[in-house]
Amino acid sequence: MGEVVHDRHEVRRARYAVAAVFAVHGAVTGSFATRVPWIQEHASVSAGQLGLALAFPALGASVAMPLAGSVSHRFGARNALRGLIALWTLSLVLPSLAPNLLTLCLALFVYGATAGMADVAMNALGVEVENRLGRSIMSGLHGLWSAGALIGSAAGTLAAHLGADARLHHVLAAGVLTVVGVASCAWVLDLQPAEDEEPPPRFALPPRSALLIGAVGFCAVFAEGASLDWSAVYLRDQLQSSAGLAAACTTGFTLTMALARFVGDKVVDRYGSVRTVRVGGVLAAAGGLLIVVANHPAAAMGGFALMGLGIAVVVPLCFAAAGRSGPNPSLAIAGVATITYTSGLVAPSAIGGIAQATSLTVSFGLVTVLACGIVVFAGVLRAGDRDRPKVSRRAAAVPDPRT
């Protein structure tokens, strides 16, 4: 009995450790996003060139994500996450050092590659902790990522307001976040491959199950990207609202998503992944429909709030389902992450292109259709449901003698 309690203590501690890593990962994103105008000016790039450069993080992540499984297999999950999160936090410094378009693209490629590999590693460990606890935690972990992003963006906003050089700001932020991230990794699960376990291929197509799960994630992230980048524009151009009210709509959407993620685990534990996602898809589709037919800013804001509420837990549950969908969780999670990153890259420009050819109303009609796709295909997330606590076939979490 004493040994069981000890194991549970180790798993609970691992949960808090991986939660801290999620928050650190989000804080890096928030720290970068707020200083993009400074980086654009320092690199002397136009708006169009900046748009090109900002495609490189997703490109780097897509290329590097499949490598995360090999890194974890070679070094063990704990050491792999420790190294990858350090590379990710330190890469924050690179974009602000870039003096021109070429170096900025290269810096953002590295920035995205390290982000993607750390993302896969921490989600794989989050799924393993969830398995051992026997209850949902992935939604809360992604909620902490959002909280970290808000903290990072708040600090970045303050630095920008004070006129601080982004190079100094990012060096300081990277230093603090590296210390916190690496220190937190001391308590994550120390998963090691079995002696007879074959190393995963460095590059491989994701399994078919990951493609289906990723399709659900694609729909959710498309709706998220469209809402984040175009909600304020929609209120301003379609409903002639003030700039302040339009900005408040985007903030409200973000907060709705974050709050829904923090309570999402309890809902998932009670109703299961499939039912939760189906209801979420219905809410998102209802929100999209309300946006399309709205003739007053308040109605559209309500639609965007419903959209945020509906899609909030979809991506965390996609990662959870991918991690249980086959013998190689890292490869499946990498496949799902690649698809969702691609969706986040495609969504803003797709919405803009459709709006240019028709209208923003038609663009959000497409978002509504994709939200309906979440409802239809939610069944592929059944792997995320647990009838009973699962025990990993790998070694139980024990302190690493090397630490």
mmCIF file of C-alpha atoms in Angstrom:
data_model
loop_
_atom_site.group_PDB
_atom_site.id
_atom_site.type_symbol
_atom_site.label_atom_id
_atom_site.label_comp_id
_atom_site.label_asym_id
_atom_site.label_seq_id
_atom_site.Cartn_x
_atom_site.Cartn_y
_atom_site.Cartn_z
ATOM 1 C CA MET A 1 0.000 0.000 0.000
ATOM 2 C CA GLY A 2 2.791 2.385 0.907
ATOM 3 C CA GLU A 3 4.375 1.879 -2.502
ATOM 4 C CA VAL A 4 1.090 2.662 -4.277
ATOM 5 C CA VAL A 5 0.705 5.904 -2.339
ATOM 6 C CA HIS A 6 4.287 6.805 -3.231
ATOM 7 C CA ASP A 7 3.586 6.197 -6.906
ATOM 8 C CA ARG A 8 0.452 8.340 -6.751
ATOM 9 C CA HIS A 9 2.449 11.091 -5.099
ATOM 10 C CA GLU A 10 5.018 10.905 -7.894
ATOM 11 C CA VAL A 11 2.311 11.110 -10.556
ATOM 12 C CA ARG A 12 0.595 14.075 -8.876
ATOM 13 C CA ARG A 13 3.924 15.855 -8.671
ATOM 14 C CA ALA A 14 4.545 15.049 -12.335
ATOM 15 C CA ARG A 15 1.190 16.598 -13.170
ATOM 16 C CA TYR A 16 2.168 19.922 -11.596
ATOM 17 C CA ALA A 17 5.574 19.768 -13.275
ATOM 18 C CA VAL A 18 4.202 19.237 -16.779
ATOM 19 C CA ALA A 19 1.590 21.944 -16.082
ATOM 20 C CA ALA A 20 4.426 24.383 -15.358
ATOM 21 C CA VAL A 21 6.086 23.387 -18.643
ATOM 22 C CA PHE A 22 2.836 24.099 -20.519
ATOM 23 C CA ALA A 23 2.673 27.552 -18.915
ATOM 24 C CA VAL A 24 6.314 28.258 -19.832
ATOM 25 C CA HIS A 25 5.674 27.188 -23.443
ATOM 26 C CA GLY A 26 2.719 29.567 -23.660
ATOM 27 C CA ALA A 27 4.697 32.412 -22.060
ATOM 28 C CA VAL A 28 7.324 32.209 -24.816
ATOM 29 C CA THR A 29 4.604 32.567 -27.456
ATOM 30 C CA GLY A 30 3.059 35.539 -25.662
ATOM 31 C CA SER A 31 6.452 37.204 -25.199
ATOM 32 C CA PHE A 32 7.208 36.939 -28.910
ATOM 33 C CA ALA A 33 3.816 38.012 -30.226
ATOM 34 C CA THR A 34 3.797 41.375 -28.464
ATOM 35 C CA ARG A 35 7.167 42.415 -29.932
ATOM 36 C CA VAL A 36 6.473 41.576 -33.575
ATOM 37 C CA PRO A 37 6.153 45.295 -34.511
ATOM 38 C CA TRP A 38 9.605 45.995 -32.999
ATOM 39 C CA ILE A 39 11.075 42.969 -34.796
ATOM 40 C CA GLN A 40 9.544 44.135 -38.101
ATOM 41 C CA GLU A 41 11.080 47.578 -37.723
ATOM 42 C CA HIS A 42 14.483 46.228 -36.628
ATOM 43 C CA ALA A 43 14.653 43.830 -39.603
ATOM 44 C CA SER A 44 13.394 46.559 -41.984
ATOM 45 C CA VAL A 45 10.765 44.338 -43.620
ATOM 46 C CA SER A 46 7.478 45.348 -45.200
ATOM 47 C CA ALA A 47 4.098 44.037 -44.140
ATOM 48 C CA GLY A 48 4.130 41.538 -46.989
ATOM 49 C CA GLN A 49 7.636 40.353 -46.121
ATOM 50 C CA LEU A 50 6.625 40.018 -42.479
ATOM 51 C CA GLY A 51 3.685 37.860 -43.529
ATOM 52 C CA LEU A 52 6.106 35.618 -45.426
ATOM 53 C CA ALA A 53 8.453 35.398 -42.440
ATOM 54 C CA LEU A 54 5.608 34.535 -40.082
ATOM 55 C CA ALA A 55 4.889 31.419 -42.142
ATOM 56 C CA PHE A 56 8.273 29.969 -41.165
ATOM 57 C CA PRO A 57 7.420 29.014 -37.554
ATOM 58 C CA ALA A 58 4.672 26.686 -38.802
ATOM 59 C CA LEU A 59 6.997 25.355 -41.498
ATOM 60 C CA GLY A 60 9.746 24.677 -38.972
ATOM 61 C CA ALA A 61 7.328 22.997 -36.584
ATOM 62 C CA SER A 62 5.897 20.776 -39.312
ATOM 63 C CA VAL A 63 9.366 19.610 -40.365
ATOM 64 C CA ALA A 64 10.718 19.028 -36.852
ATOM 65 C CA MET A 65 7.739 17.548 -34.996
ATOM 66 C CA PRO A 66 8.284 13.965 -36.244
ATOM 67 C CA LEU A 67 11.775 14.082 -34.685
ATOM 68 C CA ALA A 68 10.413 14.439 -31.156
ATOM 69 C CA GLY A 69 9.693 10.723 -30.824
ATOM 70 C CA SER A 70 13.268 9.799 -31.761
ATOM 71 C CA VAL A 71 14.683 12.311 -29.289
ATOM 72 C CA SER A 72 12.501 10.948 -26.473
ATOM 73 C CA HIS A 73 13.449 7.354 -27.352
ATOM 74 C CA ARG A 74 17.157 8.136 -27.313
ATOM 75 C CA PHE A 75 17.371 10.305 -24.205
ATOM 76 C CA GLY A 76 14.272 9.327 -22.226
ATOM 77 C CA ALA A 77 11.161 11.472 -21.870
ATOM 78 C CA ARG A 78 12.421 13.609 -18.990
ATOM 79 C CA ASN A 79 15.821 14.491 -20.456
ATOM 80 C CA ALA A 80 14.268 15.013 -23.882
ATOM 81 C CA LEU A 81 11.713 17.485 -22.532
ATOM 82 C CA ARG A 82 14.377 19.226 -20.464
ATOM 83 C CA GLY A 83 16.514 19.789 -23.543
ATOM 84 C CA LEU A 84 13.671 20.662 -25.895
ATOM 85 C CA ILE A 85 12.017 23.182 -23.581
ATOM 86 C CA ALA A 86 15.413 24.858 -23.054
ATOM 87 C CA LEU A 87 15.962 25.094 -26.814
ATOM 88 C CA TRP A 88 12.461 26.557 -27.218
ATOM 89 C CA THR A 89 12.836 29.200 -24.497
ATOM 90 C CA LEU A 90 16.298 30.214 -25.697
ATOM 91 C CA SER A 91 15.112 30.456 -29.315
ATOM 92 C CA LEU A 92 12.918 33.377 -28.207
ATOM 93 C CA VAL A 93 16.021 35.568 -28.520
ATOM 94 C CA LEU A 94 16.692 34.766 -32.177
ATOM 95 C CA PRO A 95 13.979 36.741 -34.057
ATOM 96 C CA SER A 96 14.822 40.019 -32.323
ATOM 97 C CA LEU A 97 18.483 39.645 -33.370
ATOM 98 C CA ALA A 98 17.658 39.254 -37.085
ATOM 99 C CA PRO A 99 18.811 42.272 -39.147
ATOM 100 C CA ASN A 100 17.051 41.393 -42.430
ATOM 101 C CA LEU A 101 14.387 39.226 -44.045
ATOM 102 C CA LEU A 102 16.617 36.194 -44.696
ATOM 103 C CA THR A 103 17.941 35.967 -41.148
ATOM 104 C CA LEU A 104 14.450 36.605 -39.765
ATOM 105 C CA CYS A 105 13.045 33.687 -41.785
ATOM 106 C CA LEU A 106 15.856 31.426 -40.569
ATOM 107 C CA ALA A 107 15.372 32.555 -36.962
ATOM 108 C CA LEU A 108 11.634 31.929 -37.132
ATOM 109 C CA PHE A 109 12.193 28.504 -38.699
ATOM 110 C CA VAL A 110 14.355 27.502 -35.711
ATOM 111 C CA TYR A 111 11.865 29.142 -33.349
ATOM 112 C CA GLY A 112 9.030 27.066 -34.831
ATOM 113 C CA ALA A 113 11.051 23.835 -34.980
ATOM 114 C CA THR A 114 11.953 23.959 -31.294
ATOM 115 C CA ALA A 115 8.381 24.974 -30.412
ATOM 116 C CA GLY A 116 6.949 22.005 -32.288
ATOM 117 C CA MET A 117 9.279 19.390 -30.800
ATOM 118 C CA ALA A 118 8.747 20.680 -27.251
ATOM 119 C CA ASP A 119 4.984 20.737 -27.934
ATOM 120 C CA VAL A 120 4.944 17.055 -28.923
ATOM 121 C CA ALA A 121 7.119 15.996 -25.972
ATOM 122 C CA MET A 122 5.070 17.826 -23.335
ATOM 123 C CA ASN A 123 1.737 16.657 -24.750
ATOM 124 C CA ALA A 124 2.964 13.047 -24.793
ATOM 125 C CA LEU A 125 3.957 13.330 -21.134
ATOM 126 C CA GLY A 126 0.648 15.025 -20.340
ATOM 127 C CA VAL A 127 -1.250 12.099 -21.862
ATOM 128 C CA GLU A 128 0.857 9.627 -19.857
ATOM 129 C CA VAL A 129 0.130 11.479 -16.605
ATOM 130 C CA GLU A 130 -3.566 11.545 -17.512
ATOM 131 C CA ASN A 131 -3.486 7.777 -18.090
ATOM 132 C CA ARG A 132 -1.924 7.118 -14.697
ATOM 133 C CA LEU A 133 -4.229 9.476 -12.822
ATOM 134 C CA GLY A 134 -7.279 7.941 -14.497
ATOM 135 C CA ARG A 135 -8.957 11.297 -15.048
ATOM 136 C CA SER A 136 -8.845 14.048 -17.638
ATOM 137 C CA ILE A 137 -6.188 16.758 -17.278
ATOM 138 C CA MET A 138 -5.357 17.714 -20.876
ATOM 139 C CA SER A 139 -7.908 20.510 -21.098
ATOM 140 C CA GLY A 140 -6.520 22.100 -17.939
ATOM 141 C CA LEU A 141 -2.961 21.789 -19.226
ATOM 142 C CA HIS A 142 -3.900 23.658 -22.395
ATOM 143 C CA GLY A 143 -5.707 26.201 -20.232
ATOM 144 C CA LEU A 144 -2.414 26.797 -18.406
ATOM 145 C CA TRP A 145 -0.737 27.240 -21.789
ATOM 146 C CA SER A 146 -3.263 29.998 -22.489
ATOM 147 C CA ALA A 147 -2.609 31.518 -19.059
ATOM 148 C CA GLY A 148 1.129 31.460 -19.738
ATOM 149 C CA ALA A 149 0.561 33.166 -23.085
ATOM 150 C CA LEU A 150 -1.475 35.882 -21.372
ATOM 151 C CA ILE A 151 1.274 36.432 -18.778
ATOM 152 C CA GLY A 152 3.955 36.553 -21.465
ATOM 153 C CA SER A 153 1.934 38.977 -23.574
ATOM 154 C CA ALA A 154 1.223 41.195 -20.546
ATOM 155 C CA ALA A 155 4.947 41.423 -19.770
ATOM 156 C CA GLY A 156 5.660 42.087 -23.438
ATOM 157 C CA THR A 157 3.028 44.806 -23.573
ATOM 158 C CA LEU A 158 4.616 46.485 -20.543
ATOM 159 C CA ALA A 159 8.078 46.243 -22.123
ATOM 160 C CA ALA A 160 6.783 47.751 -25.370
ATOM 161 C CA HIS A 161 5.009 50.532 -23.451
ATOM 162 C CA LEU A 162 8.271 51.380 -21.688
ATOM 163 C CA GLY A 163 10.087 51.424 -25.024
ATOM 164 C CA ALA A 164 12.409 48.573 -24.039
ATOM 165 C CA ASP A 165 14.669 47.062 -26.679
ATOM 166 C CA ALA A 166 13.150 43.696 -27.643
ATOM 167 C CA ARG A 167 16.613 42.101 -27.626
ATOM 168 C CA LEU A 168 17.062 42.948 -23.947
ATOM 169 C CA HIS A 169 13.454 42.023 -23.144
ATOM 170 C CA HIS A 170 13.745 38.627 -24.838
ATOM 171 C CA VAL A 171 17.142 37.828 -23.310
ATOM 172 C CA LEU A 172 15.717 38.451 -19.845
ATOM 173 C CA ALA A 173 12.482 36.580 -20.582
ATOM 174 C CA ALA A 174 14.362 33.651 -22.121
ATOM 175 C CA GLY A 175 16.651 33.440 -19.091
ATOM 176 C CA VAL A 176 13.792 33.347 -16.598
ATOM 177 C CA LEU A 177 11.660 30.947 -18.615
ATOM 178 C CA THR A 178 14.594 28.606 -19.259
ATOM 179 C CA VAL A 179 15.303 28.333 -15.541
ATOM 180 C CA VAL A 180 11.639 27.695 -14.704
ATOM 181 C CA GLY A 181 11.148 25.220 -17.550
ATOM 182 C CA VAL A 182 14.306 23.189 -16.923
ATOM 183 C CA ALA A 183 13.718 23.143 -13.172
ATOM 184 C CA SER A 184 10.145 21.922 -13.645
ATOM 185 C CA CYS A 185 11.373 19.012 -15.773
ATOM 186 C CA ALA A 186 13.097 17.493 -12.739
ATOM 187 C CA TRP A 187 9.699 16.160 -11.613
ATOM 188 C CA VAL A 188 8.080 15.034 -14.874
ATOM 189 C CA LEU A 189 7.732 11.292 -15.470
ATOM 190 C CA ASP A 190 11.022 9.648 -16.375
ATOM 191 C CA LEU A 191 9.770 7.320 -19.100
ATOM 192 C CA GLN A 192 12.367 5.078 -20.685
ATOM 193 C CA PRO A 193 11.924 2.789 -23.707
ATOM 194 C CA ALA A 194 11.896 -0.956 -23.119
ATOM 195 C CA GLU A 195 15.133 -2.749 -23.959
ATOM 196 C CA ASP A 196 13.581 -4.503 -26.944
ATOM 197 C CA GLU A 197 11.636 -1.460 -28.169
ATOM 198 C CA GLU A 198 12.525 -0.381 -31.689
ATOM 199 C CA PRO A 199 13.377 3.312 -32.074
ATOM 200 C CA PRO A 200 10.757 5.252 -34.022
ATOM 201 C CA PRO A 201 11.708 6.414 -37.517
ATOM 202 C CA ARG A 202 13.085 9.931 -37.734
ATOM 203 C CA PHE A 203 10.568 10.826 -40.424
ATOM 204 C CA ALA A 204 7.365 8.907 -41.081
ATOM 205 C CA LEU A 205 3.857 9.614 -42.205
ATOM 206 C CA PRO A 206 1.432 9.800 -39.257
ATOM 207 C CA PRO A 207 -0.837 6.785 -38.765
ATOM 208 C CA ARG A 208 -4.287 6.834 -40.333
ATOM 209 C CA SER A 209 -5.889 7.270 -36.904
ATOM 210 C CA ALA A 210 -3.879 10.452 -36.388
ATOM 211 C CA LEU A 211 -5.066 11.816 -39.737
ATOM 212 C CA LEU A 212 -8.709 11.347 -38.735
ATOM 213 C CA ILE A 213 -8.154 12.846 -35.293
ATOM 214 C CA GLY A 214 -6.161 15.661 -36.863
ATOM 215 C CA ALA A 215 -9.088 16.445 -39.171
ATOM 216 C CA VAL A 216 -11.226 17.230 -36.118
ATOM 217 C CA GLY A 217 -8.414 19.370 -34.728
ATOM 218 C CA PHE A 218 -8.100 21.106 -38.103
ATOM 219 C CA CYS A 219 -11.743 22.222 -37.928
ATOM 220 C CA ALA A 220 -11.332 23.554 -34.387
ATOM 221 C CA VAL A 221 -8.057 25.387 -35.021
ATOM 222 C CA PHE A 222 -9.423 26.869 -38.251
ATOM 223 C CA ALA A 223 -12.315 28.338 -36.258
ATOM 224 C CA GLU A 224 -9.898 29.553 -33.573
ATOM 225 C CA GLY A 225 -7.541 31.219 -36.054
ATOM 226 C CA ALA A 226 -10.418 32.826 -37.943
ATOM 227 C CA SER A 227 -11.957 34.186 -34.745
ATOM 228 C CA LEU A 228 -8.714 35.480 -33.254
ATOM 229 C CA ASP A 229 -7.570 37.287 -36.393
ATOM 230 C CA TRP A 230 -10.884 38.393 -37.885
ATOM 231 C CA SER A 231 -13.414 38.878 -35.077
ATOM 232 C CA ALA A 232 -12.448 42.517 -34.505
ATOM 233 C CA VAL A 233 -12.459 43.196 -38.247
ATOM 234 C CA TYR A 234 -15.873 41.536 -38.554
ATOM 235 C CA LEU A 235 -17.418 43.792 -35.909
ATOM 236 C CA ARG A 236 -15.792 46.899 -37.342
ATOM 237 C CA ASP A 237 -16.518 46.307 -41.040
ATOM 238 C CA GLN A 238 -19.738 44.292 -41.008
ATOM 239 C CA LEU A 239 -21.485 45.831 -37.998
ATOM 240 C CA GLN A 240 -19.810 49.270 -37.836
ATOM 241 C CA SER A 241 -18.857 48.904 -34.182
ATOM 242 C CA SER A 242 -16.229 51.060 -32.473
ATOM 243 C CA ALA A 243 -12.559 50.031 -32.392
ATOM 244 C CA GLY A 244 -12.753 49.484 -28.625
ATOM 245 C CA LEU A 245 -15.790 47.204 -28.873
ATOM 246 C CA ALA A 246 -14.202 45.284 -31.734
ATOM 247 C CA ALA A 247 -11.034 44.685 -29.701
ATOM 248 C CA ALA A 248 -13.132 43.639 -26.703
ATOM 249 C CA CYS A 249 -14.738 40.954 -28.856
ATOM 250 C CA THR A 250 -11.371 39.311 -29.518
ATOM 251 C CA THR A 251 -10.434 39.539 -25.843
ATOM 252 C CA GLY A 252 -13.760 38.002 -24.866
ATOM 253 C CA PHE A 253 -13.253 35.126 -27.282
ATOM 254 C CA THR A 254 -9.790 34.424 -25.832
ATOM 255 C CA LEU A 255 -10.977 34.536 -22.233
ATOM 256 C CA THR A 256 -13.957 32.294 -23.010
ATOM 257 C CA MET A 257 -11.611 29.687 -24.461
ATOM 258 C CA ALA A 258 -9.230 29.853 -21.492
ATOM 259 C CA LEU A 259 -12.001 29.587 -18.887
ATOM 260 C CA ALA A 260 -13.668 26.709 -20.739
ATOM 261 C CA ARG A 261 -10.383 24.802 -20.779
ATOM 262 C CA PHE A 262 -9.994 25.126 -17.020
ATOM 263 C CA VAL A 263 -13.398 23.541 -16.384
ATOM 264 C CA GLY A 264 -13.252 21.200 -19.369
ATOM 265 C CA ASP A 265 -11.616 18.290 -17.526
ATOM 266 C CA LYS A 266 -14.557 17.883 -15.166
ATOM 267 C CA VAL A 267 -16.959 17.841 -18.107
ATOM 268 C CA VAL A 268 -14.852 15.266 -19.959
ATOM 269 C CA ASP A 269 -14.619 13.009 -16.898
ATOM 270 C CA ARG A 270 -18.390 13.077 -16.529
ATOM 271 C CA TYR A 271 -19.547 12.821 -20.141
ATOM 272 C CA GLY A 272 -16.554 11.453 -22.070
ATOM 273 C CA SER A 273 -14.511 12.914 -24.900
ATOM 274 C CA VAL A 274 -16.901 12.142 -27.766
ATOM 275 C CA ARG A 275 -20.018 13.616 -26.187
ATOM 276 C CA THR A 276 -18.117 16.646 -24.914
ATOM 277 C CA VAL A 277 -16.698 17.383 -28.361
ATOM 278 C CA ARG A 278 -20.058 16.835 -30.068
ATOM 279 C CA VAL A 279 -21.768 19.290 -27.740
ATOM 280 C CA GLY A 280 -18.859 21.669 -28.215
ATOM 281 C CA GLY A 281 -19.239 21.385 -31.980
ATOM 282 C CA VAL A 282 -22.954 22.175 -31.684
ATOM 283 C CA LEU A 283 -22.147 25.269 -29.586
ATOM 284 C CA ALA A 284 -19.479 26.361 -32.066
ATOM 285 C CA ALA A 285 -21.828 25.871 -35.020
ATOM 286 C CA ALA A 286 -24.562 27.806 -33.209
ATOM 287 C CA GLY A 287 -22.040 30.563 -32.535
ATOM 288 C CA GLY A 288 -21.020 30.629 -36.189
ATOM 289 C CA LEU A 289 -24.627 30.832 -37.303
ATOM 290 C CA LEU A 290 -25.266 33.672 -34.855
ATOM 291 C CA ILE A 291 -22.245 35.539 -36.238
ATOM 292 C CA VAL A 292 -23.463 35.122 -39.815
ATOM 293 C CA VAL A 293 -27.012 36.373 -39.138
ATOM 294 C CA ALA A 294 -26.104 39.031 -36.532
ATOM 295 C CA ASN A 295 -27.273 42.564 -37.252
ATOM 296 C CA HIS A 296 -25.988 44.007 -33.961
ATOM 297 C CA PRO A 297 -22.504 43.869 -32.375
ATOM 298 C CA ALA A 298 -23.858 42.285 -29.185
ATOM 299 C CA ALA A 299 -25.240 39.321 -31.132
ATOM 300 C CA ALA A 300 -21.959 38.798 -32.978
ATOM 301 C CA MET A 301 -20.001 39.024 -29.727
ATOM 302 C CA GLY A 302 -22.280 36.368 -28.280
ATOM 303 C CA GLY A 303 -21.595 34.229 -31.341
ATOM 304 C CA PHE A 304 -17.842 34.531 -30.940
ATOM 305 C CA ALA A 305 -18.166 33.699 -27.227
ATOM 306 C CA LEU A 306 -20.119 30.543 -28.130
ATOM 307 C CA MET A 307 -17.470 29.712 -30.718
ATOM 308 C CA GLY A 308 -14.710 29.964 -28.118
ATOM 309 C CA LEU A 309 -16.687 27.899 -25.627
ATOM 310 C CA GLY A 310 -17.402 25.207 -28.208
ATOM 311 C CA ILE A 311 -13.891 24.687 -29.576
ATOM 312 C CA ALA A 312 -11.938 25.194 -26.334
ATOM 313 C CA VAL A 313 -11.427 21.534 -25.400
ATOM 314 C CA VAL A 314 -11.292 20.037 -28.898
ATOM 315 C CA VAL A 315 -7.540 20.309 -29.478
ATOM 316 C CA PRO A 316 -6.561 19.021 -25.995
ATOM 317 C CA LEU A 317 -8.846 16.027 -26.520
ATOM 318 C CA CYS A 318 -7.375 15.448 -29.983
ATOM 319 C CA PHE A 319 -3.912 15.188 -28.408
ATOM 320 C CA ALA A 320 -5.272 12.870 -25.714
ATOM 321 C CA ALA A 321 -6.920 10.612 -28.284
ATOM 322 C CA ALA A 322 -3.784 10.580 -30.463
ATOM 323 C CA GLY A 323 -1.676 9.570 -27.484
ATOM 324 C CA ARG A 324 -3.884 6.502 -26.963
ATOM 325 C CA SER A 325 -4.527 5.619 -30.589
ATOM 326 C CA GLY A 326 -1.578 3.309 -31.204
ATOM 327 C CA PRO A 327 1.766 1.943 -30.036
ATOM 328 C CA ASN A 328 3.699 5.148 -30.821
ATOM 329 C CA PRO A 329 2.085 8.101 -29.005
ATOM 330 C CA SER A 330 4.753 10.624 -30.008
ATOM 331 C CA LEU A 331 4.330 9.872 -33.718
ATOM 332 C CA ALA A 332 0.530 10.139 -33.496
ATOM 333 C CA ILE A 333 0.697 13.360 -31.474
ATOM 334 C CA ALA A 334 3.229 14.785 -33.942
ATOM 335 C CA GLY A 335 0.848 13.971 -36.806
ATOM 336 C CA VAL A 336 -2.091 15.672 -35.108
ATOM 337 C CA ALA A 337 0.044 18.663 -34.123
ATOM 338 C CA THR A 338 1.300 19.080 -37.682
ATOM 339 C CA ILE A 339 -2.240 19.127 -39.037
ATOM 340 C CA THR A 340 -3.419 21.644 -36.432
ATOM 341 C CA TYR A 341 -0.383 23.890 -36.990
ATOM 342 C CA THR A 342 -1.169 23.813 -40.714
ATOM 343 C CA SER A 343 -4.756 24.797 -39.992
ATOM 344 C CA GLY A 344 -3.606 27.724 -37.875
ATOM 345 C CA LEU A 345 -1.379 28.834 -40.737
ATOM 346 C CA VAL A 346 -4.039 28.471 -43.440
ATOM 347 C CA ALA A 347 -7.076 29.874 -41.615
ATOM 348 C CA PRO A 348 -6.317 33.620 -41.479
ATOM 349 C CA SER A 349 -5.315 33.865 -45.141
ATOM 350 C CA ALA A 350 -8.194 31.633 -46.271
ATOM 351 C CA ILE A 351 -10.699 33.821 -44.442
ATOM 352 C CA GLY A 352 -9.152 36.918 -45.997
ATOM 353 C CA GLY A 353 -9.160 35.418 -49.495
ATOM 354 C CA ILE A 354 -12.799 34.361 -49.297
ATOM 355 C CA ALA A 355 -13.751 37.753 -47.853
ATOM 356 C CA GLN A 356 -11.957 39.495 -50.713
ATOM 357 C CA ALA A 357 -13.847 37.426 -53.282
ATOM 358 C CA THR A 358 -17.218 37.519 -51.511
ATOM 359 C CA SER A 359 -17.623 38.830 -47.961
ATOM 360 C CA LEU A 360 -16.633 38.153 -44.358
ATOM 361 C CA THR A 361 -20.125 36.794 -43.793
ATOM 362 C CA VAL A 362 -19.459 34.050 -46.338
ATOM 363 C CA SER A 363 -16.075 33.395 -44.704
ATOM 364 C CA PHE A 364 -17.696 32.714 -41.355
ATOM 365 C CA GLY A 365 -20.280 30.600 -43.109
ATOM 366 C CA LEU A 366 -17.346 28.297 -43.951
ATOM 367 C CA VAL A 367 -16.264 28.373 -40.294
ATOM 368 C CA THR A 368 -19.784 27.312 -39.339
ATOM 369 C CA VAL A 369 -19.655 24.396 -41.769
ATOM 370 C CA LEU A 370 -16.321 23.260 -40.308
ATOM 371 C CA ALA A 371 -17.810 23.468 -36.813
ATOM 372 C CA CYS A 372 -20.509 21.078 -38.017
ATOM 373 C CA GLY A 373 -17.666 18.784 -39.090
ATOM 374 C CA ILE A 374 -16.551 18.612 -35.458
ATOM 375 C CA VAL A 375 -19.983 17.239 -34.557
ATOM 376 C CA VAL A 376 -20.000 14.698 -37.379
ATOM 377 C CA PHE A 377 -16.504 13.313 -36.845
ATOM 378 C CA ALA A 378 -16.246 13.529 -33.050
ATOM 379 C CA GLY A 379 -16.484 9.734 -32.834
ATOM 380 C CA VAL A 380 -12.832 9.359 -33.885
ATOM 381 C CA LEU A 381 -11.871 10.755 -30.460
ATOM 382 C CA ARG A 382 -13.277 7.695 -28.712
ATOM 383 C CA ALA A 383 -9.706 6.656 -27.877
ATOM 384 C CA GLY A 384 -9.656 9.616 -25.497
ATOM 385 C CA ASP A 385 -12.339 8.083 -23.257
ATOM 386 C CA ARG A 386 -11.338 5.940 -20.314
ATOM 387 C CA ASP A 387 -13.571 3.244 -18.850
ATOM 388 C CA ARG A 388 -11.050 2.687 -16.060
ATOM 389 C CA PRO A 389 -7.673 4.045 -15.047
ATOM 390 C CA LYS A 390 -5.003 2.846 -17.433
ATOM 391 C CA VAL A 391 -1.586 1.688 -16.343
ATOM 392 C CA SER A 392 1.309 2.225 -18.690
ATOM 393 C CA ARG A 393 3.228 -0.800 -19.811
ATOM 394 C CA ARG A 394 6.374 1.183 -19.380
ATOM 395 C CA ALA A 395 8.207 1.481 -16.094
ATOM 396 C CA ALA A 396 6.419 3.251 -13.265
ATOM 397 C CA ALA A 397 7.482 6.770 -12.501
ATOM 398 C CA VAL A 398 10.572 6.588 -10.297
ATOM 399 C CA PRO A 399 13.152 9.237 -9.470
ATOM 400 C CA ASP A 400 15.944 9.383 -12.032
ATOM 401 C CA PRO A 401 19.176 8.352 -10.277
ATOM 402 C CA ARG A 402 21.059 10.770 -12.525
ATOM 403 C CA THR A 403 19.225 13.787 -11.054
#
